[in-house]
Amino acid sequence: MKSYDAHHLRNVAILGHAGSGKTSLAECMLYESEEIPRRGSIEERTTTSDFHEIEHERQASVFASPLVAEWRDYKINIIDTPGYADYIGEVVSSMRVVDTSIMVVAANHGVEVGTEALWKYTERFRTPVMFVVNKVDHEHADFWRSVDQIHDRFGREAVVVQYPLVQGAGFNTIVDVLTMTAYVFPPHGGKPEKMAIPEQELERANRLHNELVEIVAENDETLMDHYLERGNLDVEEMRQGLTLSLIKRQIFPIFCVSAKLDMGAGRIMSFIDIVVPAPVEMPAVATMGGTMLTADPTGKPCIFVYRSSSEANTGDMSYFRVYSGTITHGMDLVNEQTGVTERIGQLYVMNGKKRIEVPQLEAGDLGATVKLKNTHVNNTLHEKGLNLVLPAIDFPAPKVRTAVVLAKNGEEDKLGMALHHLQEEDPTLIVEHAADLHQIILHGQGDMHLQAAKHRLASRFKLDVNFVPARIPYQETIRRSINTEYRHKKQTGGAGQFAEVHMRVEPYVEGMGAPEQLQVRGTEVHDLPWGGKLVYCNCIVGGVIDQRFMPAILKGVMEKMQEGPITGSHVRDIRVSVFDGKMHPVDSSEAAFKTAGRMAFKEAFIKADPMLLEPIYTVDITVPEELTGDVMSDLPLRRGMIEGVDVEGHYQRIKVLMPLAELDTYATVLRSMTQGRASYTSAFSVYQQVPSQLQQKLHADYVAHAQEEA
Ligand SMILES: Nc1nc2c(ncn2[C@@H]2O[C@H](COP(=O)(O)OP(=O)(O)O)[C@@H](O)[C@H]2O)c(=O)[nH]1
Ligand SMILES: [Mg+2]
């Protein structure tokens, strides 16, 4: 494949609700541009884009697939993205490096939840958008209803460029009101015959044509002048005007296709070539230091890595966009984040699992190379001597979690490495080695996302794992002050153990006074790694406990703070004052005092009105108006505390505080309650008291399992 410059490159991402036909459309584009000899289908599991086993099993895309089509004098880089919200990470990283979004809407369903969610991302990334209404051959296709919904949800800037002459089974003609031509397709699709628009359609076609011309003219003063003078715009003026309006998001043209019948993809590619902005026409990209990068092939070489993958088919690859300069095989580039110099080996463009070697990649292009050793997603690489960092992709925070356990022991190291790999490839998958919970926890975007990770562990890394519920990181504290004494005495064979400790255990609050009626000789304040404090006061008088045993007592207390008496959870916000005790001239030792310290603390804690705390999250739920009532009335059942409701277009946003214990199942609950039409984000907020009944139950469970000996 030859090298293309930034005037002859186009970068598009195909977006849309799951099942709208993105992968099928991409397949048509590859087939029509003769990139592939045969058109694959979802049903036969033969598309270029969905080549992973899991995608075949599910008959749906899981990964974003970089593809490439050469159409006339242009190279179109296409990233086919998955539609399910669970794989949003793949969409976000793709959108970061393309210029234009193609939003596919299925004519039989119209605007769906996914369409709306993805629309928000096009706003965030400020990409031009083309709508493609697919499946106009479908028996329930309603192109005009889809257009109405697009207008309603995304504004009047969405304008019809094409419409089907007849929908459903009889579909074979597209009326194009930009070229004012009817494209009539042969029964098996492909190349259409250009015909005059039928007489009876002319009125509608002319009206739509004029609407299109007017909106283009409105967006540019010079064009408006010409339009007013002549009552029309010539072809070149229309092209210029459309490109400018697309860039400024003042127009969202609507096209129609049947990907199933291969009717319409060619015309979409021609529009992409001629009208959709080239990388050079897009606004310059600012680096973190404020340097502006334009798609200049003679500029300083600079690339940004947006994706990394490890495939049996292709090997490990790093995917990047060239933001400036020209990248050639064998070039040395400095990774600004890791400081390492990487030699770029072979350069490729990808068509699904097929790698096509290219001699060079110019500014504005997308490409791949064999995985660079010390380079990760979000890294910027550039020529030596520069100092450029492109802004990182802002991946959405995880929504669900599960604990991972190996089906068989002995593969712990392998699992650790495999999980590291998965996280490297997919930054929306977060691996947490939760030492306090004794679990490895996987955080992801949804159940399907986690299941895909499990599938990948099995297929790519030959690791069999099970998912079990993630434990809740409860915390324990007390509400009352208690004095206690504990004597540890043991005679085992010759040597004995002896230590007696008297301590006061109190709830710690910021700014509290010194321990009453005790003489404080020293105070240590320990910030606990899990939050909260332990304050340790030495109140020993007359040397009843030797100074050298004081740290041992603290150690014992700390041991119990790590694994609290109520549920084995971390303990926080405690003041311990050791004020009396006894030693034995021979049998006292650090070990004995440590045990005495631990046991004294435990006994005091249990008597000091202990309280269990649980993590509470702020949950921000977005739900279609008509479902708000259902969602709101369900929240109290999940111990949700509603904080407020806001209106956002056709949606309502409910802000609610919810315990993590409930949130863990909420993704599934909300999906089934709203057929997937609601979504949420969540973030840790505070620790709050667990209801006493639940505390009693958790304590009983813990006591039944835990055994402790002094
Ligand atoms: N009737 C009809 N079905 C289509 C069309 N395009 C795709 N499909 C079917 O819709 C389903 C989803 O297609 P796919 O390309 O995987 O959608 P994606 O999830 O958006 O990538 C598959 O069963 C396709 O065969 C079309 O133009 N007409
Ligand atoms: Mg797909």
CSV table of N, CA, C and O and ligand atoms in Angstrom, one decimal, residues 22-23 50 60-61 80-81, ligand 2:
chain,number,residue,atom,x,y,z
A,22,LYS,N,-22.9,-1.8,12.3
A,22,LYS,CA,-21.6,-1.1,12.1
A,22,LYS,C,-20.6,-2.1,11.4
A,22,LYS,O,-19.9,-1.7,10.4
A,23,THR,N,-20.5,-3.3,12.0
A,23,THR,CA,-19.5,-4.2,11.4
A,23,THR,C,-19.9,-4.6,10.0
A,23,THR,O,-19.0,-4.7,9.1
A,50,ASP,N,-14.8,-8.5,13.0
A,50,ASP,CA,-15.0,-9.4,14.2
A,50,ASP,C,-14.3,-10.7,14.0
A,50,ASP,O,-14.9,-11.7,13.7
A,60,ALA,N,-21.2,-10.4,18.1
A,60,ALA,CA,-21.2,-8.9,18.3
A,60,ALA,C,-19.7,-8.5,18.5
A,60,ALA,O,-18.9,-9.3,19.1
A,61,SER,N,-19.4,-7.3,18.2
A,61,SER,CA,-18.0,-6.8,18.4
A,61,SER,C,-17.7,-6.6,19.9
A,61,SER,O,-18.6,-6.2,20.6
A,80,ASP,N,-13.9,0.2,13.4
A,80,ASP,CA,-15.2,-0.3,13.7
A,80,ASP,C,-15.2,-0.5,15.2
A,80,ASP,O,-14.4,-1.3,15.8
A,81,THR,N,-16.2,0.1,15.9
A,81,THR,CA,-16.2,0.0,17.4
A,81,THR,C,-17.4,-0.9,17.9
A,81,THR,O,-18.3,-1.1,17.2
B,2,MG,MG,-19.9,-4.8,15.4
